[in-house]
Tab-separated table of C-alpha atoms and ligand atoms in Angstrom:
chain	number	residue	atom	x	y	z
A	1	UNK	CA	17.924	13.031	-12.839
A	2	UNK	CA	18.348	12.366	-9.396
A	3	UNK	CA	17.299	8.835	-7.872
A	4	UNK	CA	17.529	5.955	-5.303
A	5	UNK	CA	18.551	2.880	-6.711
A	6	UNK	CA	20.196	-0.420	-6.203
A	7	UNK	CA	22.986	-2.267	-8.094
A	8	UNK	CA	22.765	-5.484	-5.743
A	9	UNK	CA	20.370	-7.310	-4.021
A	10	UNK	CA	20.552	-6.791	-0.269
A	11	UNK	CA	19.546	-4.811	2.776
A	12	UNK	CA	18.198	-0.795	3.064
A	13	UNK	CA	22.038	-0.153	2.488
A	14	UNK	CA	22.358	-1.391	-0.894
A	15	UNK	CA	19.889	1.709	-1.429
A	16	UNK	CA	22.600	4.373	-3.361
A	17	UNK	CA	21.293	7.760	-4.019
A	18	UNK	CA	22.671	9.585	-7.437
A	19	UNK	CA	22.239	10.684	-11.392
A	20	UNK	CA	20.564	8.256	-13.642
A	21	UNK	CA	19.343	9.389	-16.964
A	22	UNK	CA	16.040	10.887	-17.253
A	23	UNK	CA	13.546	8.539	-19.136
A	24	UNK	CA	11.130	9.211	-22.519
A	25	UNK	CA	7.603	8.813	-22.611
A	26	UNK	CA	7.261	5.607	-25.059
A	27	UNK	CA	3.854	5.163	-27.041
A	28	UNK	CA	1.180	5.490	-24.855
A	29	UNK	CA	2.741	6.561	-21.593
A	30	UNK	CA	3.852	10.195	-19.797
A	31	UNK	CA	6.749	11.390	-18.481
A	32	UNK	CA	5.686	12.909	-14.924
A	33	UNK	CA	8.081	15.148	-12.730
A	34	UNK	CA	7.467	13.587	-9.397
A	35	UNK	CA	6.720	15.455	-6.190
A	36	UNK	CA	6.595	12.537	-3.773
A	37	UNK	CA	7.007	8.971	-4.179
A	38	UNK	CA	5.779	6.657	-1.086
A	39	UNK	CA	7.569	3.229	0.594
A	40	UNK	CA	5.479	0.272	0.648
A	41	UNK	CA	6.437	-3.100	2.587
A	42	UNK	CA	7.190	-4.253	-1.062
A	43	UNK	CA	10.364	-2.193	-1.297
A	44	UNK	CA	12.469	-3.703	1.178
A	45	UNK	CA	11.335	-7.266	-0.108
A	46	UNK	CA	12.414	-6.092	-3.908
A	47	UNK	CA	15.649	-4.784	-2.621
A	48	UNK	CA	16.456	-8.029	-0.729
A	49	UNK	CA	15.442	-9.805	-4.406
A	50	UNK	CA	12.511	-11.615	-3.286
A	51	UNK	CA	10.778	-10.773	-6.748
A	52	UNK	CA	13.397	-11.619	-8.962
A	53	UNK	CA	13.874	-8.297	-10.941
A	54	UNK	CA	17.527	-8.605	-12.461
A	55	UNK	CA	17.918	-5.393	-14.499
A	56	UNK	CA	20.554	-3.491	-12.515
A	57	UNK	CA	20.430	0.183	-11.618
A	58	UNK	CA	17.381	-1.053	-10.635
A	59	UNK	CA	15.287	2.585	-8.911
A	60	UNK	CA	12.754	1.327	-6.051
A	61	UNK	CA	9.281	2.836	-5.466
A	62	UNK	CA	5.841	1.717	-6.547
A	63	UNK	CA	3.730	4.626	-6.524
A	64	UNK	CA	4.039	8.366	-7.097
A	65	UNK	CA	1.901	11.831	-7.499
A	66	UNK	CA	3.683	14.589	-9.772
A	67	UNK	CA	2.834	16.783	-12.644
A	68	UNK	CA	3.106	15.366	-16.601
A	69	UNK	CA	6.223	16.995	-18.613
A	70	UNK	CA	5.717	14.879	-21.753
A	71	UNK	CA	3.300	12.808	-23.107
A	72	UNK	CA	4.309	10.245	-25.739
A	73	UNK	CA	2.411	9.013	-28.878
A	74	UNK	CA	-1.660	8.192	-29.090
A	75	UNK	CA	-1.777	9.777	-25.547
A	76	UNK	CA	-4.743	11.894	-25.960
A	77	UNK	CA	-6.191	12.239	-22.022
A	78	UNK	CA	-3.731	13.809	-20.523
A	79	UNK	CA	-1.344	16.745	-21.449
A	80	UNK	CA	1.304	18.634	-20.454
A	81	UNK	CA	1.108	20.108	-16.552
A	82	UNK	CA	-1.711	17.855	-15.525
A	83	UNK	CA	-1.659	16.947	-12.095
A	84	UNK	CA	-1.244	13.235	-11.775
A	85	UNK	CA	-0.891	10.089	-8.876
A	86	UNK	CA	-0.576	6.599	-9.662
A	87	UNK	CA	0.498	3.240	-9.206
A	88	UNK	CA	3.476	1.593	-11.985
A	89	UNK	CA	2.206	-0.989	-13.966
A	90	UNK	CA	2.685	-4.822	-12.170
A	91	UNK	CA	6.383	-5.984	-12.209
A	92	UNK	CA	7.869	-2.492	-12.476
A	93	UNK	CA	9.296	-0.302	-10.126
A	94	UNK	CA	11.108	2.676	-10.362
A	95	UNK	CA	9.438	6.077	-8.480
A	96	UNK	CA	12.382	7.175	-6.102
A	97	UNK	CA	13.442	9.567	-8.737
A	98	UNK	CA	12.271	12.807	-10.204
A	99	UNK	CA	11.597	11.657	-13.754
A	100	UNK	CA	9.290	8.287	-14.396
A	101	UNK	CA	7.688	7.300	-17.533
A	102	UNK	CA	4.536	5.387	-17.231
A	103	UNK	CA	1.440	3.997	-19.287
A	104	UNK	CA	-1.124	6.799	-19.486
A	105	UNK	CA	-3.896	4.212	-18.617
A	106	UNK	CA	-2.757	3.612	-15.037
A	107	UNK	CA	-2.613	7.091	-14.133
A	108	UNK	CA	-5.003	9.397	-12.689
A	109	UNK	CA	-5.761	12.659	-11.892
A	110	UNK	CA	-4.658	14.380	-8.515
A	111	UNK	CA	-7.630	16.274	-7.249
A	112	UNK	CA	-6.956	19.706	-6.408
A	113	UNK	CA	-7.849	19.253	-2.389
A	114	UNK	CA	-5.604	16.174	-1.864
A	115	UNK	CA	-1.823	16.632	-1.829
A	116	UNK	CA	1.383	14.905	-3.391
A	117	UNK	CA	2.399	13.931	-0.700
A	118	UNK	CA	-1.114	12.492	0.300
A	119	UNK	CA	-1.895	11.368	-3.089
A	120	UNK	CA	1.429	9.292	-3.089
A	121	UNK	CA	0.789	8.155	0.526
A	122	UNK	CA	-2.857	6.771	-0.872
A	123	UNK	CA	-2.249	5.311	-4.465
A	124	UNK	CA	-0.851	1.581	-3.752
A	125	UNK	CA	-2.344	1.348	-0.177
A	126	UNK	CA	-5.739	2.848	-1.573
A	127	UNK	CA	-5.789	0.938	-4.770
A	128	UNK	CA	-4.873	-3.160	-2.262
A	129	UNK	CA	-7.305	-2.045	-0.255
A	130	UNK	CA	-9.788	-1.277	-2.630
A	131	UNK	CA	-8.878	-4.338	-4.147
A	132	UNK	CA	-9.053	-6.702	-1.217
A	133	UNK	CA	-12.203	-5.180	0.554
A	134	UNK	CA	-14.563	-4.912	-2.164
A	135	UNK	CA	-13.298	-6.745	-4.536
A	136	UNK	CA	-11.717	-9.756	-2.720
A	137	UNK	CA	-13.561	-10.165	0.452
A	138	UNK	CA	-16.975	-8.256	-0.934
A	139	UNK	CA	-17.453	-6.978	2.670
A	140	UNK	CA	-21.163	-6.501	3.071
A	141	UNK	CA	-23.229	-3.801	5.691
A	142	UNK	CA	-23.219	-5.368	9.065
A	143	UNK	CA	-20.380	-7.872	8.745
A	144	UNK	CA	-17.582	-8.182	11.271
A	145	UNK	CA	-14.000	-7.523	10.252
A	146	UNK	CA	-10.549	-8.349	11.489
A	147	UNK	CA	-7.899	-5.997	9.929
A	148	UNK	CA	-4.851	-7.117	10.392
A	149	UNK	CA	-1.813	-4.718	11.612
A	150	UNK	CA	-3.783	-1.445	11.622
A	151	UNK	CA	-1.349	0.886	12.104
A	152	UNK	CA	0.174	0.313	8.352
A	153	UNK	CA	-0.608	2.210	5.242
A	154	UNK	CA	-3.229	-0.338	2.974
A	155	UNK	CA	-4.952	-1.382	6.832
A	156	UNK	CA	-5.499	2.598	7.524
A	157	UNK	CA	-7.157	2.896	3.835
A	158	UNK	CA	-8.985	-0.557	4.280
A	159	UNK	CA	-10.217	0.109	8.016
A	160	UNK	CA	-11.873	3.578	6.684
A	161	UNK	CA	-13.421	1.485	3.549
A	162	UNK	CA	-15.000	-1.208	6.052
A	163	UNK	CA	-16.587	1.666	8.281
A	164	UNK	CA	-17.978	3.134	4.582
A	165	UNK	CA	-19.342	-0.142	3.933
A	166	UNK	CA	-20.661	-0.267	7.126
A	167	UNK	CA	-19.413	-3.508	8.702
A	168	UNK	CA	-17.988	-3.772	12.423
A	169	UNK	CA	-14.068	-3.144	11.911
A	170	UNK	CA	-11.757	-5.364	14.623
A	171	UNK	CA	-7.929	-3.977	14.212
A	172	UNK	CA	-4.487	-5.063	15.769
A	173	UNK	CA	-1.651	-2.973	16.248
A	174	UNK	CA	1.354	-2.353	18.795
A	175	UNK	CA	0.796	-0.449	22.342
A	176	UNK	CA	1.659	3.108	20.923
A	177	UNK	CA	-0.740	2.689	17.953
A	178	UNK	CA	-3.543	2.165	19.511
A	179	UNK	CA	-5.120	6.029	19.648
A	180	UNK	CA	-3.879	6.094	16.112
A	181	UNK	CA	-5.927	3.120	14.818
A	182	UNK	CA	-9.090	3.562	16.832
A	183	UNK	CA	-9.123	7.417	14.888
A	184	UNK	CA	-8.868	5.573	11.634
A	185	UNK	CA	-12.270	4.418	12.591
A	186	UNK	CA	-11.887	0.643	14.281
A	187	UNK	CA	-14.607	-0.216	16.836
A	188	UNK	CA	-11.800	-2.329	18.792
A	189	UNK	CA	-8.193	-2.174	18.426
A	190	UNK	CA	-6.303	-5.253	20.411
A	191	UNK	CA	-3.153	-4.529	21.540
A	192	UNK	CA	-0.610	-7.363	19.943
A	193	UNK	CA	1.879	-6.900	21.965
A	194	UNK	CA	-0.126	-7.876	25.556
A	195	UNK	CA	-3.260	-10.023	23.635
A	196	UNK	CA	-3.188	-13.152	21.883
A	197	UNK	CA	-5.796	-12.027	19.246
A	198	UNK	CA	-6.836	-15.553	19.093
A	199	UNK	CA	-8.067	-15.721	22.229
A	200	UNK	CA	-10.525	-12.541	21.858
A	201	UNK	CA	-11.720	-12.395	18.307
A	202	UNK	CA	-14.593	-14.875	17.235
A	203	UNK	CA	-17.296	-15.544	14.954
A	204	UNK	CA	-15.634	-13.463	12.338
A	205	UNK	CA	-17.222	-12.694	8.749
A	206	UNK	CA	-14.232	-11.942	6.861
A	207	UNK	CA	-10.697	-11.219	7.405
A	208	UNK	CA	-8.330	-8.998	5.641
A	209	UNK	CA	-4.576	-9.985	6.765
A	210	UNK	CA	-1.834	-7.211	6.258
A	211	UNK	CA	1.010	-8.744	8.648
A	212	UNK	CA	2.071	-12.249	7.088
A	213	UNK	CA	3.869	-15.257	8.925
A	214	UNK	CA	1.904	-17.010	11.454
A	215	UNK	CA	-0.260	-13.958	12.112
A	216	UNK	CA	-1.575	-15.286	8.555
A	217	UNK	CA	-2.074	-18.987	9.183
A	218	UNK	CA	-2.976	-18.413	12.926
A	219	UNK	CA	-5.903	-15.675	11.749
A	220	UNK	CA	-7.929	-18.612	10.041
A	221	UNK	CA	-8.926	-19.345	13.681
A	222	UNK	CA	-11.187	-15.911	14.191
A	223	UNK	CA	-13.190	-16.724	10.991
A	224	UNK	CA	-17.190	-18.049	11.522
A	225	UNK	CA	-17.910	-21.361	9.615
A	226	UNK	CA	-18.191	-19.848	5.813
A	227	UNK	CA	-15.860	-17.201	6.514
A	228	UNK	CA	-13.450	-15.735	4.244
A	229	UNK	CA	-9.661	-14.435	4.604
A	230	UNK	CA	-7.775	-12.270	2.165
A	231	UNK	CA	-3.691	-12.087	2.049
A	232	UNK	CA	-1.213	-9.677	0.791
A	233	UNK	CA	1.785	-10.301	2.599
A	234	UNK	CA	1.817	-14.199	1.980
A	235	UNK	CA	2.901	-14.229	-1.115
A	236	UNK	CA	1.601	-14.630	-4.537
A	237	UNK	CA	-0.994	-17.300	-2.586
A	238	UNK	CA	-3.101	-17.320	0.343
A	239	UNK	CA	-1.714	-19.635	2.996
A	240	UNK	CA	-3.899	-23.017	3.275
A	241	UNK	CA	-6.104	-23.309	6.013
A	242	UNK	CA	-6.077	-26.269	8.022
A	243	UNK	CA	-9.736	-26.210	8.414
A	244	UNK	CA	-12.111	-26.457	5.503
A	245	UNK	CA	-15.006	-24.785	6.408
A	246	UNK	CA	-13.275	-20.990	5.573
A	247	UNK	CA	-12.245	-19.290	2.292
A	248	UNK	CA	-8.030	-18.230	1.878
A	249	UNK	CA	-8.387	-15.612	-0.775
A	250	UNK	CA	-5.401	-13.374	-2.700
A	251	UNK	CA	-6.457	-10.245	-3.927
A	252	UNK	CA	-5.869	-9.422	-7.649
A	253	UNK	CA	-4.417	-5.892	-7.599
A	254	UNK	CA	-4.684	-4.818	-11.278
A	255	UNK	CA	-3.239	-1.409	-12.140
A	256	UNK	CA	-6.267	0.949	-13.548
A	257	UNK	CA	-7.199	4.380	-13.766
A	258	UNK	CA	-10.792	2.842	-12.326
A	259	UNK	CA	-8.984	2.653	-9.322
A	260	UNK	CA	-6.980	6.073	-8.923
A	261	UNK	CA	-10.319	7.573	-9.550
A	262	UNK	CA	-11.908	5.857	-6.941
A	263	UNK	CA	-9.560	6.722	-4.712
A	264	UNK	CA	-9.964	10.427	-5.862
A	265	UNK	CA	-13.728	9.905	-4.923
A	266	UNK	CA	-13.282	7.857	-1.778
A	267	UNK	CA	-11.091	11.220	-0.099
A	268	UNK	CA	-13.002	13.992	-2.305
A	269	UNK	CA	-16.093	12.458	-0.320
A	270	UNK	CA	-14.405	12.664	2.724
A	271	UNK	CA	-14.714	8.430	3.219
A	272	UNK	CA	-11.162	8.208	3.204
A	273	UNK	CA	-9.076	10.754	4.697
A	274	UNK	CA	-4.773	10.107	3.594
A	275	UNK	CA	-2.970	8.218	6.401
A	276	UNK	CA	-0.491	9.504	8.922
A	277	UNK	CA	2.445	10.149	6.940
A	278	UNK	CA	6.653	10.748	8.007
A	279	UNK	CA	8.200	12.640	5.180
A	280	UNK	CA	12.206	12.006	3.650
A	281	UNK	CA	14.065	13.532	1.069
A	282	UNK	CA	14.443	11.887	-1.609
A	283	UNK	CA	18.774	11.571	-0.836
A	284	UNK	CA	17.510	10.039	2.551
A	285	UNK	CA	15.572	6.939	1.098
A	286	UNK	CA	17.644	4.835	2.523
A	287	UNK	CA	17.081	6.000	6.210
A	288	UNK	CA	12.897	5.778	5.245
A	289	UNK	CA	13.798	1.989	3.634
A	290	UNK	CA	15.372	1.156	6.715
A	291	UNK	CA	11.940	2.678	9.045
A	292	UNK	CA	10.130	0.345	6.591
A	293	UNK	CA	12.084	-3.092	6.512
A	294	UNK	CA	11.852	-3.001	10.745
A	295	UNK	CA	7.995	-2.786	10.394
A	296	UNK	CA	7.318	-0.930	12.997
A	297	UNK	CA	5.848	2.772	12.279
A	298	UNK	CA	2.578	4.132	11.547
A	299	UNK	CA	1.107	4.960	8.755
A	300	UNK	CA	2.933	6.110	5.721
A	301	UNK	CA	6.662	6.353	4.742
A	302	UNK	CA	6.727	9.365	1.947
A	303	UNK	CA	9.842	10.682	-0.098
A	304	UNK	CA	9.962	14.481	-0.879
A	305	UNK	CA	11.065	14.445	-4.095
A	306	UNK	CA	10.626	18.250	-5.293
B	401	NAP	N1	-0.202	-5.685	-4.318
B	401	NAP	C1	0.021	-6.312	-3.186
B	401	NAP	O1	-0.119	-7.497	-3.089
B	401	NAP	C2	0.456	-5.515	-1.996
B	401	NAP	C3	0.282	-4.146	-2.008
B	401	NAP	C4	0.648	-3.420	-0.898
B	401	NAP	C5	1.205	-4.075	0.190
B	401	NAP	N2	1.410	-5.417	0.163
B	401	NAP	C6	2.023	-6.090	1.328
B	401	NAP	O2	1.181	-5.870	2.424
B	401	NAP	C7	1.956	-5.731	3.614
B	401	NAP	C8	1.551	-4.440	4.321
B	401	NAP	O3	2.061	-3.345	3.609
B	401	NAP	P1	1.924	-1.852	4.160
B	401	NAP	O4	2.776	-1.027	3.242
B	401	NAP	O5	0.515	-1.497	4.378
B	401	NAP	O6	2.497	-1.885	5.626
B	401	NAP	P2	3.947	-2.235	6.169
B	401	NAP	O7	4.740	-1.050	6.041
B	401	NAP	O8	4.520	-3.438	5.554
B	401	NAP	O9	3.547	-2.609	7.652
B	401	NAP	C9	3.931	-1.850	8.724
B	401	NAP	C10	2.932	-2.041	9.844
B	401	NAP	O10	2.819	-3.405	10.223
B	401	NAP	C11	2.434	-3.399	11.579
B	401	NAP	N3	2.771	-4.685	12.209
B	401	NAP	C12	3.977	-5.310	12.220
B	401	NAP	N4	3.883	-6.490	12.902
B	401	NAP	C13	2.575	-6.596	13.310
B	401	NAP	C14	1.850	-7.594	14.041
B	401	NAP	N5	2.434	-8.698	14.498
B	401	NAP	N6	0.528	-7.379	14.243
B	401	NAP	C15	-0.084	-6.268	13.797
B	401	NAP	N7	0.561	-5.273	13.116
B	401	NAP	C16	1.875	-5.448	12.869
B	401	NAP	C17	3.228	-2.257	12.183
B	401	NAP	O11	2.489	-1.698	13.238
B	401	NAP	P3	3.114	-1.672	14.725
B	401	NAP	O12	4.229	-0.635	14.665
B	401	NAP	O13	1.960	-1.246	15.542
B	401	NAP	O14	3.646	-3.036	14.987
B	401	NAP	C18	3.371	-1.253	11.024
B	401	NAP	O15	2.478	-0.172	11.138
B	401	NAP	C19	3.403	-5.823	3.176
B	401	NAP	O16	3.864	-7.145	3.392
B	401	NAP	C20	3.361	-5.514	1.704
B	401	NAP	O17	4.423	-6.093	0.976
B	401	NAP	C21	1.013	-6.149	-0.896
C-alpha cells in the first residue's frame, strides 16, 4: 500500500511518501480502506519525536474515515463494506496510508449525510473536545467560556459544543480568522494579534486552552475565583497556576466507540457542523505537515487518500 511515513525523527521533511506492506486485521480489529485521513497538531510533534515512538517506518496520522475490507477474529459488529471513522487506539499512529488495521471497539459508524473527508476532519478534534468540554470542564448553561485559538480544528468542534450547552463562548484567533470563528458560533472573537486577551477577558467560568506556551500559563488570569482551565497542548499535565483559587485540568481522551457515536449524533443533529477543511493527496502529506507545524491555518488539514 501506499503511505507517508518517517524513518527519522525530524521536521515535515523527514515525511517520505511510498509502498509499505498492507496490514491484517489481528483478533478483534478491521482492516479499513481509508478515504481520508486528517493532520492534527500531534503529527508534527510525533515526527519531531516528542512522544518517544521508536519503531521505524513509523506512518503518521491519528484519525481516519474509510470503508472495512476485513474483519479479524470475534469481530461480530461490523462487517465487510461498512462505512467507518475513527480515532487509533492511544500511543498508535499510523492513518496516512490506504490500509490500517484497528480495534473494532474504537471505531464507529460513518453516517450516511457526513462525508470522509468530514468524518476524518471531526473524529480526534470531535472526540478532545467532547472530552474536554463535557467531560473535563463540565461546562454548564449560562457559563462564560474562553476558547483558546479558535480558528483550529478541536476549538471549531468545542466552540459549537459550548453554544449547544448553552454557555457564553469567548474565542481568540489571528486577524483573517476572525469571520471564520464568529460563524463557528463565538459571541466575541479577540483578535490576538492587536489584543492582549488579558487585558479584555474577566470573570471567566471555565477555560478550555488549545494554543500552549504562555498563552497557557498567562490564561489562568481570565478565570473567576473557583474557575477551572483545561489543557491539551501542555503536555501530558496542566501547567500550575500561580494562583490557588482556580482549577488546571488535563482532559482524559480515551478512545471509544461512545464517542464516534456521539459525534455521529452531535452533526446528524445539526449541533456540530464539520470544520473548514484544505484537502491534500495523500503523496503531498508532507506539504499539509508543513501547513500544520507553522500553526497558522484554519480549520482542518485533510489527506485524500482514495
Ligand atoms: N488528545 C489530546 O490531548 C489532543 C488531541 C488533539 C489535539 N491536541 C493538541 O491540541 C492543540 C490544538 O490542536 P488542533 O489540531 O486543534 O489545532 P492546531 O492545528 O495545532 O492549531 C492551529 C491553530 O492554532 C491557532 N493559533 C496559533 N497560535 C495562536 C495564538 N497565539 N492564539 C490563538 N490561536 C492560535 C491558529 O490560528 P491562527 O491562524 O488564527 O493563528 C491555527 O488555526 C495541539 O497542540 C495538539 O497537539 C491534543
Amino acid at each position: 500500500m501506499k503511505a507517508a511515513y518517517i524513518e527519522k525523527f525530524g521536521g515535515p521533511e523527514v515525511l517520505t511518501y511510498g509502498d509499505l506492506p498492507d496490514p491484517v486485521a489481528g483478533a478483534g480489529q478491521v482492516v479499513v480502506d481509508v478515504v481520508a485521513a486528517s493532520v492534527n497538531g500531534a503529527d508534527p510533534k510525533v515526527a519531531a519525536g516528542d512522544y518517544k515512538q521508536t519503531k521505524f517506518p513509523l506512518i503518521l496520522g491519528r484519525d481516519f474515515s474509510g470503508k472495512v475490507s476485513a474483519v479479524g477474529d470475534g469481530v461480530s459488529d461490523l462487517k465487510v463494506g461498512d462505512e467507518v471513522f475513527g480515532v487509533l487506539e492511544t500511543g498508535r499512529d499510523g492513518t496516512y496510508c490506504e490500509k490500517l488495521a484497528v480495534g473494532a471497539n474504537v471505531v464507529g459508524k460513518k453516517p450516511a449525510g457526513l462525508s470522509h473527508v468530514d468524518a476524518a476532519a471531526m473524529a480526534l478534534t470531535g472526540l478532545t473536545a467532547i472530552c474536554a468540554v463535557e467531560n473535563s470542564l463540565q461546562l454548564r448553561r449560562g457559563e462564560t467560556i474562553l476558547i483558546q485559538g479558535g480558528a483550529g480544528g478541536v476549538a471549531a468542534f468545542a466552540i459549537q459544543l459550548a453554544k449547544h450547552i448553552g454557555a457564553h463562548v469567548i474565542s481568540t484567533c489571528s486577524t483573517g480568522n476572525l469571520d471564520y470563528v464568529r460563524s463557528l458560533g463565538a459571541d466575541e472573537v479577540i483578535d490576538y494579534k492587536t489584543t492582549d486577551f488579558t487585558k479584555v477577558v474577566k470573570n471567566c467560568d471555565a477555560v478550555f486552552e488549545t494554543v500552549g506556551d504562555d498563552v497557557a500559563t498567562r490564561s489562568f488570569a481570565v478565570l473567576k475565583p473557583g474557575g477551572r482551565a483545561t489543557f491539551i497542548a501542555s503536555g501530558a499535565t496542566a501547567p500550575k497556576p500561580e494562583r490557588s483559587d482556580v482549577t488546571a485540568l488535563r482532559p482524559a481522551v480515551p478512545r471509544e466507540r461512545k464517542y464516534m457515536e456521539r459525534i455521529a449524533e452531535l452533526h446528524g443533529k445539526g449541533i456540530v457542523r464539520p470544520q473548514h477543511v484544505t484537502l491534500f493527496e495523500l503523496a503531498k502529506a508532507r506539504e499539509a505537515l508543513n501547513v500544520s507545524a507553522a500553526r497558522h491555518f484554519k480549520g482542518k488539514l485533510v489527506l485524500k487518500v482514495r
